Short mmCIF file of C-alpha atoms in Angstrom, two decimals:
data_model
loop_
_atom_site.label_atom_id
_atom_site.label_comp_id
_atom_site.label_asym_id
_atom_site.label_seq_id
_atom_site.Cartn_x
_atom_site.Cartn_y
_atom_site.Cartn_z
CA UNK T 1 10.40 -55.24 -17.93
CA UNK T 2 14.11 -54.26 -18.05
CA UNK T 3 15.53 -52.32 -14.65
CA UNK T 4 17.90 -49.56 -16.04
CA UNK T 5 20.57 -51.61 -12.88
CA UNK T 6 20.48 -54.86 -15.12
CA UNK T 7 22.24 -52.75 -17.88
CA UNK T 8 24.74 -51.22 -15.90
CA UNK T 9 27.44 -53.29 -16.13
CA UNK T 10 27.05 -53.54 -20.02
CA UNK T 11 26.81 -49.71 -20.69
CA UNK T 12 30.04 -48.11 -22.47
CA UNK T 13 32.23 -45.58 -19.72
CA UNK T 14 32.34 -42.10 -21.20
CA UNK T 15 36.07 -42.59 -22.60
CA UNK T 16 34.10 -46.67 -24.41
CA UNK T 17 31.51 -43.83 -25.70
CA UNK T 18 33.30 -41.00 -27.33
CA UNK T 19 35.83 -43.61 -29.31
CA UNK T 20 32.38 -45.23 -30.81
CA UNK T 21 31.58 -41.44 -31.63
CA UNK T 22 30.49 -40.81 -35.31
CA UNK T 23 28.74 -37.32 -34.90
CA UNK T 24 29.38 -34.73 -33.00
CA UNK T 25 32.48 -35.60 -30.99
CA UNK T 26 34.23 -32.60 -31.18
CA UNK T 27 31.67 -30.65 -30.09
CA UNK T 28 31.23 -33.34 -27.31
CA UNK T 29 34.39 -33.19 -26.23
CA UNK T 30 34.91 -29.57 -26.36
CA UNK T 31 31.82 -29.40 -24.04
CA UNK T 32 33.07 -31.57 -21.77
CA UNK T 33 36.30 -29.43 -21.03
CA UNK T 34 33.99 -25.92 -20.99
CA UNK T 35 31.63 -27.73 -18.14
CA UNK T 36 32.34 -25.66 -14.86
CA UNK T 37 31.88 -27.89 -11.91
CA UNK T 38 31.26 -25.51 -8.57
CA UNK T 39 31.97 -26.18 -5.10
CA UNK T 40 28.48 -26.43 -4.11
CA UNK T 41 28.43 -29.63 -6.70
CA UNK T 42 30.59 -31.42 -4.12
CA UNK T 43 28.19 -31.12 -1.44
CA UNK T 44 25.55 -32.14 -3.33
CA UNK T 45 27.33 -34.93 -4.95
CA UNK T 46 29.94 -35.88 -2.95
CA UNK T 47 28.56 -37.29 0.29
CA UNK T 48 28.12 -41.12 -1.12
CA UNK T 49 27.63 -42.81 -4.33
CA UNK T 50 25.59 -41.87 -7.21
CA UNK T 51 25.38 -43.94 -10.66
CA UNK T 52 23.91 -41.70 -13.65
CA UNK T 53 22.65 -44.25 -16.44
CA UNK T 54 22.46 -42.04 -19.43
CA UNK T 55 19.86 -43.28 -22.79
CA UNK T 56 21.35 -41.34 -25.84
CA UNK T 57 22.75 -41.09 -29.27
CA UNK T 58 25.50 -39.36 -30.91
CA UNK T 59 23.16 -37.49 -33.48
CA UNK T 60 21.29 -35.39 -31.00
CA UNK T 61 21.95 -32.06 -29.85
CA UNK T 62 20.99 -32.28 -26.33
CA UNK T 63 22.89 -34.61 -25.78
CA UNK T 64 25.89 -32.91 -27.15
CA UNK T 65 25.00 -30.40 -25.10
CA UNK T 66 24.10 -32.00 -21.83
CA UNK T 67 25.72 -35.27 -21.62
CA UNK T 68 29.22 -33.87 -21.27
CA UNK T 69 27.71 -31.91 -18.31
CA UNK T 70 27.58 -35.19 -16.33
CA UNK T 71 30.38 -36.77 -17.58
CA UNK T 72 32.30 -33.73 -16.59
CA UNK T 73 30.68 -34.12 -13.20
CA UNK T 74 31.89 -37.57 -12.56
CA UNK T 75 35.53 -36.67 -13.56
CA UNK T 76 36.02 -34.31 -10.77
CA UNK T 77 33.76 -35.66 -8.05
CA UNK T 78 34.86 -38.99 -6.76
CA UNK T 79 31.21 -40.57 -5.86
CA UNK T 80 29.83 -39.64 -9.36
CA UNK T 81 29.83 -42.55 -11.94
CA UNK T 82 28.51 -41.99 -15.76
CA UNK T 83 27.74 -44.85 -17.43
CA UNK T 84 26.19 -44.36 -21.57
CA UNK T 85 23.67 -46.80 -23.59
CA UNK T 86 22.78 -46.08 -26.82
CA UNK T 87 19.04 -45.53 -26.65
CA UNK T 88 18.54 -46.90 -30.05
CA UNK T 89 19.89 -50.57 -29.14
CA UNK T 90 17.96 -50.65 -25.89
CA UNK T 91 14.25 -48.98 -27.25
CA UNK T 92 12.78 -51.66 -23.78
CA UNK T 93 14.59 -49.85 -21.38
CA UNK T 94 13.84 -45.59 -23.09
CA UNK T 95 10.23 -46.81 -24.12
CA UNK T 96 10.04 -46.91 -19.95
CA UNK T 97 10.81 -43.54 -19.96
CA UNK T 98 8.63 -41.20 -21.92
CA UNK T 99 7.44 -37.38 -21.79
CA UNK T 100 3.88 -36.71 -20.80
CA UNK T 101 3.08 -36.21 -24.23
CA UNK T 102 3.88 -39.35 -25.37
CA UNK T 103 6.94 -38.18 -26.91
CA UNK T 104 10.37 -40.66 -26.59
CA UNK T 105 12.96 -38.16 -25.18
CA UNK T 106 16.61 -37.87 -25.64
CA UNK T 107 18.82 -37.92 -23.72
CA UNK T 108 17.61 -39.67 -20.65
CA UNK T 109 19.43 -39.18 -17.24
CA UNK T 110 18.34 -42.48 -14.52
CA UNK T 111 19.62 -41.60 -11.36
CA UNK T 112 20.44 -44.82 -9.34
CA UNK T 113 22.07 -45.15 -5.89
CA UNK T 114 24.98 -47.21 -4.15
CA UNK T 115 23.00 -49.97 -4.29
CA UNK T 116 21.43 -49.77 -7.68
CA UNK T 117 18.09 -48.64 -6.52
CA UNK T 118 16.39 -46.44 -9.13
CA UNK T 119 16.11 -42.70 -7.33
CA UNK T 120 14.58 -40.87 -10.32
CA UNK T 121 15.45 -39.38 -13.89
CA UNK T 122 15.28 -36.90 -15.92
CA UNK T 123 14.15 -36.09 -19.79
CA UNK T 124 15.72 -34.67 -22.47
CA UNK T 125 17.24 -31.30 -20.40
CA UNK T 126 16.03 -29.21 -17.38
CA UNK T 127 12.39 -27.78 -17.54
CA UNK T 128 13.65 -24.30 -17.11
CA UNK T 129 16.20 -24.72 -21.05
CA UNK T 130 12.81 -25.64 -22.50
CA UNK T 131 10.78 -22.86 -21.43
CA UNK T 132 13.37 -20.70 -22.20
CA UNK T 133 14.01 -22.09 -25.62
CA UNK T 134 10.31 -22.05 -26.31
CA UNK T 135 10.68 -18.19 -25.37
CA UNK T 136 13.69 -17.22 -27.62
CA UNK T 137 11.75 -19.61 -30.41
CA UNK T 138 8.76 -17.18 -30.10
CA UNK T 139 10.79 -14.19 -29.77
CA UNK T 140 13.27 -15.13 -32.89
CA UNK T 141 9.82 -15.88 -34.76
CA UNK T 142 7.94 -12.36 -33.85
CA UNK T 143 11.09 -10.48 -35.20
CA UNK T 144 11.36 -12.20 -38.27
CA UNK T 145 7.71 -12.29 -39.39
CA UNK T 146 9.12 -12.34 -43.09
CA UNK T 147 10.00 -16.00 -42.93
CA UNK T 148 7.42 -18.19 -45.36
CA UNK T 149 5.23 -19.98 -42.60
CA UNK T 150 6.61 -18.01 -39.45
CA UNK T 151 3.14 -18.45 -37.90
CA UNK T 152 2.90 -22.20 -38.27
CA UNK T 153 4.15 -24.97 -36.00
CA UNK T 154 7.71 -25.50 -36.61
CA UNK T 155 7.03 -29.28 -37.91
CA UNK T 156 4.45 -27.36 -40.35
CA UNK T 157 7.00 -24.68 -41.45
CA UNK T 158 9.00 -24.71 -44.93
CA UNK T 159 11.89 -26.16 -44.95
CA UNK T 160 13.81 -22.81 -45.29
CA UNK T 161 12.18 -21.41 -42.31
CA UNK T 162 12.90 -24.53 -40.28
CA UNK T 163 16.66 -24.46 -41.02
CA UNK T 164 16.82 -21.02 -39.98
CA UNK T 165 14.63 -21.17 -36.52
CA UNK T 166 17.01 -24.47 -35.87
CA UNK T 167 20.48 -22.45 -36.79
CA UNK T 168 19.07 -19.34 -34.55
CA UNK T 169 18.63 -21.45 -31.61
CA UNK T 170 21.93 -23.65 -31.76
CA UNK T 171 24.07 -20.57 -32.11
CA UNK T 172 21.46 -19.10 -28.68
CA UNK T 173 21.51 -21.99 -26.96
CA UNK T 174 25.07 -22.67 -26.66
CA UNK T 175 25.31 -18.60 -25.65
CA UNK T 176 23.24 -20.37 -21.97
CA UNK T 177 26.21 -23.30 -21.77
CA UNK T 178 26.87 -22.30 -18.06
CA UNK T 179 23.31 -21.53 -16.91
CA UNK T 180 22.07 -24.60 -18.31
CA UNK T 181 24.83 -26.64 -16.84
CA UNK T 182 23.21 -25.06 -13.66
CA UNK T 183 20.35 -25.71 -14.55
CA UNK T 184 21.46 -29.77 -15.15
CA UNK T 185 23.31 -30.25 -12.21
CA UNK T 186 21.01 -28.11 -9.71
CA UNK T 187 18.19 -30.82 -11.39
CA UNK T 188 19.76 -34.02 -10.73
CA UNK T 189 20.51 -32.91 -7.34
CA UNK T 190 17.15 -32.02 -6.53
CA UNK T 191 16.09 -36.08 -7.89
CA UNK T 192 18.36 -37.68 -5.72
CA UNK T 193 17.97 -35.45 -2.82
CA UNK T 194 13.57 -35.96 -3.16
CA UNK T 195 14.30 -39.89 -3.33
CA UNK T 196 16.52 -40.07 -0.28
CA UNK T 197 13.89 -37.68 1.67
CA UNK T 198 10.77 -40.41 0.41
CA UNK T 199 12.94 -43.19 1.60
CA UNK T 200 13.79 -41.15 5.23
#
């Protein structure tokens, strides 16, 4: 079984990852400059070194919308380091790493300390975006009961009705940019921070 460590020292730097970039790198980019990093973020980062090892690929929209959160982090706080795989070429490594239901998530955050030691990760994006997601989904859904299929599991809905619950929610979700990036940061905080109390 691969150890997310063993691949650290082969996974791109943010700067190695955006010039491989063949979707969404504008948007990437432009996310990465909008991230607010607070002063609280340096207490709860700054104190001694933390390595984020980060599964992903350029096609999804979490990760266009959460990666730059962390890469952001690591540019203004010192002890931060962000370090990108492409979850595709390393399936050993994410297959380690799945949802309760099974499901293979994306992006994947592996929180690892000064000396490599795994402290935790997280999947996909912070508990609290999903349920709220879920919410405005079911909200969105409830308003617009003329869709074809509105009533049906979005994997079950037509195609027409699927584009439009997926272009509602990326033009919503981008509206909660700076509570999710909150949400992110408060998150990883809280791994590392339950790993060093189980070690104490």
């Amino acid at each position: 079984m691969v150890r997310a460590a063993e691949l650290w020292n082969e996974a791109m730097t943010p700067d190695e990852y955006l010039q491989q970039m063949t979707k969404n790198r504008e948007r990437f980019e432009a996310n990465i400059t909008r991230t607010r990093i607070m002063p609280g973020d340096w207490a709860a980062f700054g104190q001694e070194p933390l390595h984020i090892l980060v599964l992903t690929e350029d096609w999804c929209s979490d990760s266009a919308q959460f990666v730059p959160m962390v890469i952001r982090l690591s540019q203004l706080v010192p002890t931060v380091e962000v370090r990108i795989l492409r979850r595709d070429e390393h399936k050993d490594l994410a297959e380690q790493y799945q949802r309760k239901d099974g499901y293979q998530p994306i992006p994947v955050f592996i929180l690892l300390d000064a000396e490599f030691q795994e402290l935790g990760a997280l999947l996909e994006r912070p508990e609290r975006a999903t349920q709220e997601m879920t919410e405005e989904t079911r909200r969105f859904l409830a308003e617009h009961p003329d869709l074809p299929g509105a009533n049906r599991m979005i994997d079950r809905m037509p195609e027409e009705t699927r584009q439009a619950v997926k272009a509602h929610i990326a033009a919503w979700r981008d509206e909660q940019f700076d509570r999710w990036t909150r949400y992110l940061i408060e998150d990883l905080a809280e791994i590392a921070k339950s790993a060093k109390l189980r070690v104490a």
